[in-house]
Structures are given as structure tokens and as C-alpha cells.
Short mmCIF file of C-alpha atoms and ligand atoms in Angstrom, two decimals:
data_model
loop_
_atom_site.label_atom_id
_atom_site.label_comp_id
_atom_site.label_asym_id
_atom_site.label_seq_id
_atom_site.Cartn_x
_atom_site.Cartn_y
_atom_site.Cartn_z
CA MET A 1 66.10 -216.00 26.96
CA ASP A 2 68.88 -214.22 28.82
CA HIS A 3 71.81 -212.24 27.47
CA ASP A 4 74.22 -215.19 27.55
CA GLU A 5 71.85 -217.50 25.73
CA ILE A 6 71.26 -214.89 23.02
CA THR A 7 75.03 -214.40 22.65
CA ARG A 8 75.52 -218.17 22.39
CA TRP A 9 73.01 -218.37 19.54
CA LEU A 10 74.72 -215.48 17.76
CA ARG A 11 78.02 -217.36 17.94
CA GLU A 12 76.69 -220.90 17.44
CA GLU A 13 78.74 -222.90 14.95
CA ASP A 14 76.94 -226.23 14.91
CA PRO A 15 74.83 -226.39 11.70
CA GLU A 16 72.32 -228.76 13.31
CA ALA A 17 71.74 -226.37 16.18
CA LEU A 18 71.16 -223.57 13.67
CA THR A 19 68.68 -225.71 11.75
CA ARG A 20 66.80 -226.05 15.05
CA LEU A 21 66.90 -222.26 15.55
CA TRP A 22 65.40 -221.65 12.08
CA ALA A 23 62.71 -224.28 12.67
CA ARG A 24 61.83 -222.84 16.08
CA ALA A 25 61.59 -219.27 14.70
CA ASP A 26 59.39 -220.51 11.86
CA GLU A 27 57.11 -222.36 14.26
CA VAL A 28 56.80 -219.40 16.64
CA ARG A 29 56.04 -217.17 13.63
CA ARG A 30 53.30 -219.53 12.43
CA ASP A 31 51.74 -219.94 15.88
CA ASN A 32 51.69 -216.21 16.63
CA VAL A 33 51.24 -214.28 13.39
CA GLY A 34 50.13 -217.04 11.02
CA ASP A 35 51.02 -217.97 7.46
CA GLN A 36 49.91 -214.75 5.80
CA VAL A 37 52.65 -212.48 4.49
CA HIS A 38 51.58 -208.84 4.62
CA LEU A 39 52.58 -206.47 1.84
CA ARG A 40 53.61 -202.92 2.67
CA GLY A 41 53.97 -200.65 -0.35
CA LEU A 42 57.07 -198.52 0.17
CA ILE A 43 57.01 -194.94 -1.17
CA GLU A 44 60.39 -193.22 -0.88
CA ILE A 45 59.02 -189.68 -1.09
CA GLY A 46 62.30 -187.78 -0.99
CA ASN A 47 66.03 -188.13 -0.43
CA TYR A 48 66.88 -184.76 1.16
CA CYS A 49 68.31 -185.20 4.65
CA VAL A 50 69.69 -182.78 7.25
CA ARG A 51 71.52 -185.51 9.20
CA ARG A 52 75.03 -186.86 8.68
CA CYS A 53 74.74 -190.49 9.74
CA GLY A 54 78.14 -192.03 9.12
CA TYR A 55 76.83 -195.01 7.16
CA CYS A 56 74.02 -193.56 5.07
CA GLY A 57 74.23 -192.59 1.42
CA LEU A 58 71.53 -189.91 1.87
CA SER A 59 73.64 -188.02 4.43
CA ALA A 60 73.66 -184.21 4.08
CA GLY A 61 77.45 -184.53 3.90
CA ARG A 62 77.30 -186.41 0.63
CA SER A 63 77.85 -184.30 -2.46
CA GLY A 64 77.15 -185.49 -5.96
CA LEU A 65 73.80 -187.09 -5.24
CA GLN A 66 70.88 -185.67 -7.16
CA ARG A 67 68.11 -184.86 -4.68
CA TYR A 68 64.33 -185.10 -5.15
CA ARG A 69 61.06 -184.59 -3.33
CA MET A 70 57.88 -186.12 -4.72
CA SER A 71 54.80 -183.92 -5.11
CA ALA A 72 51.60 -184.68 -3.19
CA GLY A 73 50.00 -185.75 -6.48
CA GLU A 74 52.79 -188.24 -7.21
CA ILE A 75 52.56 -189.69 -3.71
CA LEU A 76 48.77 -190.05 -3.94
CA ASP A 77 49.17 -191.84 -7.29
CA CYS A 78 51.46 -194.37 -5.56
CA ALA A 79 48.86 -194.84 -2.82
CA ALA A 80 46.23 -195.50 -5.51
CA GLN A 81 48.54 -198.12 -6.98
CA ALA A 82 48.85 -199.75 -3.54
CA VAL A 83 45.06 -200.06 -3.46
CA GLU A 84 45.01 -201.50 -6.98
CA TYR A 85 47.56 -204.16 -6.01
CA GLY A 86 45.63 -205.10 -2.87
CA TYR A 87 48.22 -203.86 -0.36
CA GLY A 88 46.95 -203.11 3.14
CA THR A 89 49.56 -200.50 3.99
CA VAL A 90 51.71 -197.77 2.52
CA VAL A 91 55.00 -196.79 4.12
CA ILE A 92 55.90 -193.15 3.52
CA GLN A 93 59.64 -192.87 3.93
CA ALA A 94 62.18 -190.08 3.44
CA GLY A 95 65.37 -188.62 4.87
CA GLU A 96 65.03 -186.28 7.85
CA ASP A 97 63.78 -183.30 5.87
CA PRO A 98 62.20 -180.29 7.64
CA LEU A 99 60.67 -179.16 4.35
CA LEU A 100 58.43 -182.20 4.64
CA THR A 101 56.44 -180.11 7.08
CA ALA A 102 53.90 -181.16 9.68
CA GLU A 103 51.18 -179.63 7.46
CA PHE A 104 52.33 -181.28 4.22
CA ILE A 105 52.62 -184.77 5.73
CA GLY A 106 49.47 -184.32 7.84
CA GLY A 107 47.50 -183.31 4.73
CA LEU A 108 48.77 -186.32 2.80
CA VAL A 109 47.94 -188.72 5.60
CA ALA A 110 44.44 -187.27 6.00
CA GLU A 111 43.86 -187.53 2.25
CA ILE A 112 45.02 -191.17 2.06
CA LYS A 113 43.02 -192.14 5.14
CA SER A 114 39.82 -190.50 3.90
CA THR A 115 39.98 -191.86 0.35
CA THR A 116 41.47 -195.36 0.74
CA PRO A 117 41.30 -198.29 3.18
CA LEU A 118 45.11 -198.18 3.61
CA ALA A 119 46.99 -198.18 6.89
CA VAL A 120 49.65 -195.46 6.80
CA THR A 121 53.14 -195.96 8.20
CA LEU A 122 55.49 -192.99 8.46
CA SER A 123 59.27 -193.27 8.46
CA LEU A 124 60.61 -189.72 8.40
CA GLY A 125 63.43 -189.79 10.93
CA GLU A 126 63.63 -188.17 14.37
CA ARG A 127 60.78 -185.70 14.57
CA GLY A 128 59.34 -183.62 17.40
CA ASP A 129 56.47 -184.75 19.62
CA GLU A 130 54.19 -182.05 18.25
CA GLU A 131 54.62 -183.22 14.67
CA LEU A 132 54.23 -186.84 15.66
CA ALA A 133 51.03 -186.07 17.56
CA HIS A 134 49.73 -184.00 14.64
CA TRP A 135 50.30 -186.85 12.18
CA ARG A 136 48.73 -189.34 14.55
CA SER A 137 45.60 -187.19 14.79
CA ALA A 138 45.59 -186.86 10.98
CA GLY A 139 45.25 -190.65 10.94
CA ALA A 140 48.80 -192.06 10.74
CA ASP A 141 48.74 -195.60 12.11
CA ARG A 142 52.40 -196.54 12.49
CA TYR A 143 55.88 -195.08 12.78
CA LEU A 144 59.21 -196.69 11.93
CA LEU A 145 62.47 -195.49 13.42
CA ARG A 146 65.35 -197.91 13.85
CA PHE A 147 67.50 -197.38 16.95
CA GLU A 148 70.32 -198.90 14.82
CA THR A 149 72.36 -200.13 17.81
CA SER A 150 71.79 -200.33 21.56
CA ASN A 151 75.46 -199.48 22.19
CA ARG A 152 75.18 -195.79 23.11
CA GLY A 153 78.85 -195.03 22.40
CA LEU A 154 78.64 -196.59 18.95
CA PHE A 155 75.31 -194.84 18.25
CA ASP A 156 76.87 -191.48 19.11
CA ARG A 157 79.92 -192.15 16.94
CA ILE A 158 77.85 -192.79 13.82
CA HIS A 159 75.08 -190.24 14.46
CA PRO A 160 76.52 -186.72 14.78
CA PRO A 161 73.93 -184.64 16.67
CA LEU A 162 71.95 -181.95 14.93
CA GLY A 163 72.78 -178.73 16.81
CA ASP A 164 72.61 -179.34 20.55
CA ARG A 165 69.84 -181.92 20.33
CA ARG A 166 70.85 -185.30 21.77
CA SER A 167 69.05 -188.21 20.12
CA ASP A 168 67.24 -190.62 22.34
CA ARG A 169 65.47 -192.98 19.98
CA PRO A 170 64.34 -195.53 22.59
CA ALA A 171 62.63 -192.70 24.52
CA MET A 172 61.04 -191.44 21.28
CA LEU A 173 59.74 -194.93 20.50
CA LEU A 174 58.12 -195.22 23.92
CA ARG A 175 56.47 -191.80 23.51
CA MET A 176 55.12 -192.82 20.11
CA ALA A 177 53.57 -195.92 21.66
CA GLU A 178 51.89 -193.64 24.23
CA MET A 179 50.51 -191.51 21.39
CA GLY A 180 48.84 -194.65 20.06
CA TYR A 181 51.20 -195.43 17.20
CA GLU A 182 52.04 -198.96 16.26
CA VAL A 183 55.79 -198.74 16.72
CA GLY A 184 58.55 -200.21 14.62
CA SER A 185 62.27 -200.14 15.12
CA GLY A 186 65.32 -202.26 14.44
CA VAL A 187 69.03 -202.33 13.82
CA MET A 188 71.73 -202.90 11.25
CA VAL A 189 73.82 -206.02 11.67
CA GLY A 190 77.59 -205.70 11.34
CA ILE A 191 78.14 -201.96 11.81
CA PRO A 192 81.92 -201.37 12.14
CA GLY A 193 82.59 -201.40 15.87
CA GLN A 194 79.50 -203.49 16.71
CA THR A 195 80.20 -206.65 18.74
CA TYR A 196 78.25 -209.87 19.29
CA ASP A 197 77.59 -208.62 22.78
CA ASP A 198 76.08 -205.41 21.37
CA LEU A 199 73.80 -207.45 19.11
CA ALA A 200 72.63 -209.53 22.05
CA GLY A 201 71.79 -206.21 23.76
CA ASP A 202 69.87 -205.17 20.63
CA VAL A 203 67.72 -208.31 20.79
CA GLU A 204 67.01 -207.64 24.48
CA THR A 205 66.10 -204.05 23.60
CA PHE A 206 63.46 -205.26 21.09
CA ALA A 207 61.75 -207.02 23.97
CA ARG A 208 62.24 -204.18 26.45
CA LEU A 209 60.66 -201.66 24.06
CA ASN A 210 57.82 -204.12 23.38
CA LEU A 211 58.11 -203.38 19.65
CA ASP A 212 55.24 -204.02 17.27
CA MET A 213 57.53 -204.22 14.22
CA ILE A 214 61.20 -205.12 13.95
CA GLY A 215 63.21 -204.31 10.80
CA LEU A 216 66.70 -205.73 10.41
CA GLY A 217 69.24 -205.72 7.68
CA PRO A 218 72.94 -206.26 7.17
CA TYR A 219 75.09 -203.13 7.17
CA ILE A 220 76.24 -202.49 3.58
CA PRO A 221 79.21 -200.11 3.27
CA HIS A 222 78.68 -197.08 1.08
CA PRO A 223 81.97 -195.84 -0.38
CA ASP A 224 80.86 -192.18 -0.33
CA THR A 225 80.28 -192.15 3.44
CA PRO A 226 82.76 -191.75 6.33
CA LEU A 227 81.98 -195.23 7.65
CA GLY A 228 82.27 -196.78 4.19
CA ALA A 229 86.07 -196.78 4.48
CA GLU A 230 86.17 -198.45 7.92
CA THR A 231 86.66 -202.17 8.23
CA GLY A 232 85.72 -202.73 11.87
CA ALA A 233 88.17 -205.59 12.20
CA GLY A 234 88.15 -205.72 16.03
CA ALA A 235 88.33 -209.19 17.61
CA ASP A 236 84.68 -209.24 18.59
CA GLN A 237 83.39 -207.48 15.47
CA ALA A 238 80.00 -208.85 14.38
CA PRO A 239 80.16 -209.60 10.65
CA ALA A 240 77.72 -207.82 8.30
CA SER A 241 76.65 -211.17 6.92
CA GLU A 242 73.43 -212.58 5.65
CA GLU A 243 73.75 -215.50 8.06
CA LEU A 244 74.14 -213.33 11.17
CA THR A 245 71.18 -211.21 10.04
CA TYR A 246 68.99 -214.35 9.94
CA ARG A 247 70.13 -215.25 13.45
CA VAL A 248 69.16 -211.83 14.78
CA MET A 249 65.85 -212.11 12.92
CA ALA A 250 65.11 -215.57 14.32
CA LEU A 251 65.98 -214.39 17.85
CA ALA A 252 63.80 -211.29 17.38
CA ARG A 253 60.90 -213.62 16.57
CA LEU A 254 61.57 -215.68 19.70
CA VAL A 255 61.71 -212.67 22.05
CA CYS A 256 58.85 -210.74 20.36
CA PRO A 257 56.57 -213.51 19.08
CA LEU A 258 53.66 -211.16 18.21
CA ALA A 259 55.67 -208.55 16.28
CA ASN A 260 55.56 -208.02 12.54
CA ILE A 261 59.00 -208.67 11.06
CA PRO A 262 59.82 -207.74 7.45
CA SER A 263 62.22 -209.64 5.26
CA THR A 264 64.13 -206.55 4.14
CA SER A 265 65.58 -205.36 0.86
CA ALA A 266 69.07 -205.19 2.43
CA LEU A 267 68.84 -208.98 2.72
CA ALA A 268 67.69 -209.19 -0.88
CA THR A 269 70.66 -207.01 -1.82
CA LEU A 270 73.08 -209.61 -0.40
CA ASN A 271 71.16 -212.53 -1.88
CA LEU A 272 68.68 -211.57 -4.58
CA ALA A 273 67.88 -215.16 -5.46
CA GLU A 274 66.61 -216.20 -2.06
CA GLY A 275 67.35 -213.66 0.70
CA ARG A 276 63.71 -212.64 1.05
CA GLU A 277 62.55 -216.25 1.10
CA LEU A 278 65.08 -217.28 3.74
CA GLY A 279 64.03 -214.31 5.88
CA LEU A 280 60.39 -215.40 5.59
CA ALA A 281 61.37 -218.94 6.55
CA ARG A 282 63.35 -217.80 9.60
CA GLY A 283 60.93 -215.57 11.45
CA ALA A 284 59.74 -212.84 9.06
CA ASN A 285 56.09 -212.33 8.02
CA VAL A 286 56.12 -209.08 6.02
CA VAL A 287 57.62 -207.85 2.74
CA MET A 288 57.80 -204.32 1.41
CA PRO A 289 57.37 -204.10 -2.37
CA ASN A 290 58.63 -200.80 -3.70
CA LEU A 291 56.08 -198.34 -5.13
CA THR A 292 58.55 -195.49 -5.67
CA PRO A 293 58.39 -194.24 -9.28
CA ARG A 294 61.26 -195.69 -11.24
CA GLN A 295 62.92 -192.37 -12.05
CA TYR A 296 63.51 -191.71 -8.33
CA ARG A 297 64.69 -195.14 -7.21
CA PRO A 298 68.40 -194.82 -8.05
CA MET A 299 68.47 -191.54 -6.09
CA TYR A 300 67.26 -193.20 -2.87
CA GLU A 301 70.70 -194.69 -2.54
CA ILE A 302 71.00 -195.45 1.19
CA TYR A 303 73.58 -198.09 0.28
CA PRO A 304 75.00 -199.09 -3.11
CA ALA A 305 73.66 -201.76 -5.49
CA LYS A 306 70.28 -201.81 -3.74
CA ALA A 307 68.10 -204.65 -4.95
CA CYS A 308 65.31 -203.92 -7.42
CA ILE A 309 66.10 -200.31 -8.35
CA ARG A 310 65.29 -200.91 -12.01
CA GLU A 311 62.02 -202.75 -11.53
CA THR A 312 58.70 -200.97 -11.93
CA ALA A 313 56.17 -201.07 -9.10
CA ARG A 314 54.16 -203.58 -11.12
CA GLN A 315 57.17 -205.87 -11.56
CA CYS A 316 57.99 -205.69 -7.84
CA HIS A 317 54.40 -206.51 -7.08
CA SER A 318 54.20 -209.67 -9.16
CA CYS A 319 57.70 -210.75 -8.11
CA MET A 320 56.79 -210.55 -4.41
CA ARG A 321 53.53 -212.39 -4.90
CA SER A 322 55.17 -215.28 -6.69
CA ARG A 323 57.94 -215.47 -4.07
CA ILE A 324 55.32 -215.70 -1.30
CA GLU A 325 53.30 -218.32 -3.15
CA SER A 326 56.42 -220.40 -3.90
CA LEU A 327 56.85 -220.79 -0.13
CA GLY A 328 53.31 -222.12 0.27
CA ARG A 329 52.33 -218.97 2.18
CA SER A 330 49.50 -216.60 1.29
CA VAL A 331 49.36 -212.87 0.72
CA GLY A 332 47.93 -211.07 3.77
CA LEU A 333 44.59 -209.31 3.51
CA GLY A 334 43.65 -206.08 5.28
CA PRO A 335 45.95 -203.70 7.16
CA GLY A 336 47.82 -206.48 8.98
CA ALA A 337 48.37 -204.71 12.30
CA SER A 338 50.68 -206.57 14.65
CA PRO A 339 48.85 -208.71 17.22
CA ASN A 340 51.22 -207.18 19.76
CA TYR A 341 49.76 -203.74 19.04
CA LEU A 342 46.18 -205.00 19.09
CA ALA A 343 46.75 -206.65 22.47
CA ARG A 344 48.34 -203.45 23.85
CA ARG A 345 45.41 -201.36 22.62
CA ARG A 346 42.92 -203.72 24.22
CA GLN A 347 44.79 -203.48 27.50
CA THR A 348 45.05 -199.68 27.51
CA SER A 349 41.45 -199.10 26.44
CA GLY A 350 40.11 -201.77 28.79
CA ASP A 351 38.14 -202.96 25.79
CA VAL A 352 37.85 -206.68 25.35
CA THR A 353 36.85 -206.60 21.69
CA CYS A 354 39.26 -206.03 18.81
CA VAL A 355 40.04 -202.34 18.21
CA GLN A 356 40.34 -202.60 14.42
N1 LIG B 401 73.58 -200.35 5.02
C1 LIG B 401 72.49 -200.98 5.47
N2 LIG B 401 71.40 -200.36 5.95
C2 LIG B 401 71.43 -199.02 5.97
N3 LIG B 401 70.54 -198.12 6.39
C3 LIG B 401 71.03 -196.89 6.20
N4 LIG B 401 72.26 -196.96 5.64
C4 LIG B 401 72.54 -198.27 5.50
C5 LIG B 401 73.65 -199.00 5.01
N5 LIG B 401 74.75 -198.39 4.56
C6 LIG B 401 69.28 -198.51 7.06
C7 LIG B 401 69.21 -197.90 8.46
C8 LIG B 401 68.01 -196.98 8.35
C9 LIG B 401 67.20 -197.61 7.25
C10 LIG B 401 66.22 -196.70 6.60
O1 LIG B 401 68.17 -198.03 6.33
O2 LIG B 401 68.98 -198.92 9.41
O3 LIG B 401 67.27 -196.89 9.56
FE1 LIG B 402 62.56 -206.94 -6.02
FE2 LIG B 402 61.70 -209.08 -7.16
S1 LIG B 402 62.87 -208.98 -5.35
S2 LIG B 402 61.38 -207.02 -7.84
#
């Protein structure tokens, strides 16, 4: 699919054509990653952040937010819960927080890997190669870092640099793949200043980076952030809508058939009744039930009115299961690595048998 075709799909107005897009994405999903829906237990281990991303409620520039960091013991308890619920993976996520040191995270990863069968995904922001390599050798399997937008000017406007360091997330993602990580990235849909053309470029970037996981959600304005007050009403502005998010998701499935694609909580925030289900029916094959202890959830306020902040981990767990079963799909077993990653590993190791 070329740039113009992707743009046409993003702007398509004929409902019958869109029904065909959803059906095609669903078929490609089934043929390439199957009917299982993998569960990733999300542990939001802290909300301190040194960055000032214009859209994010955890920004260092935000005052009036109570901050927390979970202890190693609390995090390991969440991992034990993931095992109890039969999840194959835990996702350890936090703001960009230098006090989550290479040693602390490395120790946690090593402990989880030596005491549980879990795959470990890290999502800790832009970190140095040394730390990333250290965590990989401690046993971390995957890393998530969204590039947010492929429009470099827009990226720079909403991501003030830290000191004189210039972010280059696509380059970081490629280096992580070289280190042996299974690599996830993605974008927000409808950032003020983002055009349809930009989004088409984002979809092309998913393919160019050969991503193993692609996370997408609508941009949700946070009133206590600089971007929260902007409307982005330019003529070509991409709307931050549920519908456009599904289109990007369906197109992501078509250009990266072997990737794992979560149906995200930002979608559930726009449509709690059926956002997750529609995502799963339009290309997604992963959901991320929240394992974060209830007392911390309201503080991980990336955007306001986040779905499911009052539910306990147990409630999230049974809710997700019944949503998956209501679609006639089954809950994934095992770590659920992306077939894209497994194929890449086979190629680079010259090994013809499965690396798992
Ligand atoms: N609206 C929607 N998504 C957001 N994120 C951060 N802030 C917002 C917001 N206001 C997303 C970013 C980030 C991920 C952890 O959450 O894409 O990478
Ligand atoms: Fe979050 Fe059900 S969708 S607990």
C-alpha cells in the first residue's frame, strides 16, 4: 500500500468501503496472528517524570499531582498476581525517571525472570543504550516506546528536549531491535497539528521500522498540560476520534500483518462499552489488563477520565476475559511473542527452529 492509498483510506467516507476495511483487517489478523487474544498485565510502577511532553499529564511541568514510586516488593506482588491470572507477560511502565536506575530495574527483571514464566516488557521512556543493554542481559524481552508522530517538526514542538539531547526515537527503536528486544512503538491519533498526511506517514513508518508491536490510541486533551488548551483546528487536522483510531489500527494490521496490536485503554476511555471489542474486531489481538494497585491508579493520570481507574486488578482481569469470550475469541496462552519477532530472530540466528 502506498502513501496515497493509505491517505485515501484515512479519508474514506463510504460506509461500505469502511466495512470492507474492517473485514480485511480482521481476516489478516486471523490469518497471521490467530484468534487468541494475549493478555499483558500492566504495572504502572511510578509517575515521576523528568520530561515535559506537551500532552502528557505526568509531565515534570505539572504541579499538583501527587507522585509515587512502587517498591520492588509491591511490583513483585503484581507479577505474582499476573502468574495467578494466567497472563504471559507483564509490562513495567513509568515516566522517564532516572531514579528508576539501571540496577533497580535490572534487579527486578532478573528476579521476575528467574522466579516466574513471564515475559517482561519495559516501557520506561527514552533511556541510554547502556541501560537498555543491561536490562536486556538481565532478561527483559520487550521494550515499548511510541514515536508518537512521524512529523519531525510536530514531534519537536510537543517534546521539549532534555538538556542538549536530541530525541531520535526511530533510531532508538532500531538499536533496540539489534540488541535483541522485541520492539513496540506507536502513535497518538489526532494530536493538535497532526494532519491526515502525517498519519499516513506514521503507518508507513510502522512498516519501515518493522515493528513487532504497534500501540495506538486517540489523543485525549489534558487540561493541565500546555497542549490541552490547543484545538488544532487547521484545515487538514486529523480528528482525535475513535473512528480514525480504528482506521489507523486496521491499516497498521495490513502493513504489519505479523505484529501484535493492542486494543488500548485510550480507546476504552472514549467508548467504555465497546471500544476494546471494536479494536479487537478491526485488527487488534492483545489487551492490557491493569495490575497497578488501586491506590496508585488515579495518580497515573496521563490523560483525564482514564478508563478503569477504580477497578481492582481482579475486576479488570475478569472483565477482560469475558469481553474476549463474548467475541468468540480465546485467551492467549504463553508469552505470546509476535510472529514478526520470531521470524526476525530465526533469520538473524540462521536457526530454522523456533527460538522460544
Ligand atoms: N492522550 C492520549 N494518549 C496519551 N499518551 C500520553 N498522553 C496522552 C494523552 N493526553 C500516550 C502516549 C504515550 C503513552 C504511554 O500514552 O502515546 O507514549
Ligand atoms: Fe477495564 Fe473492564 S474495561 S475493567
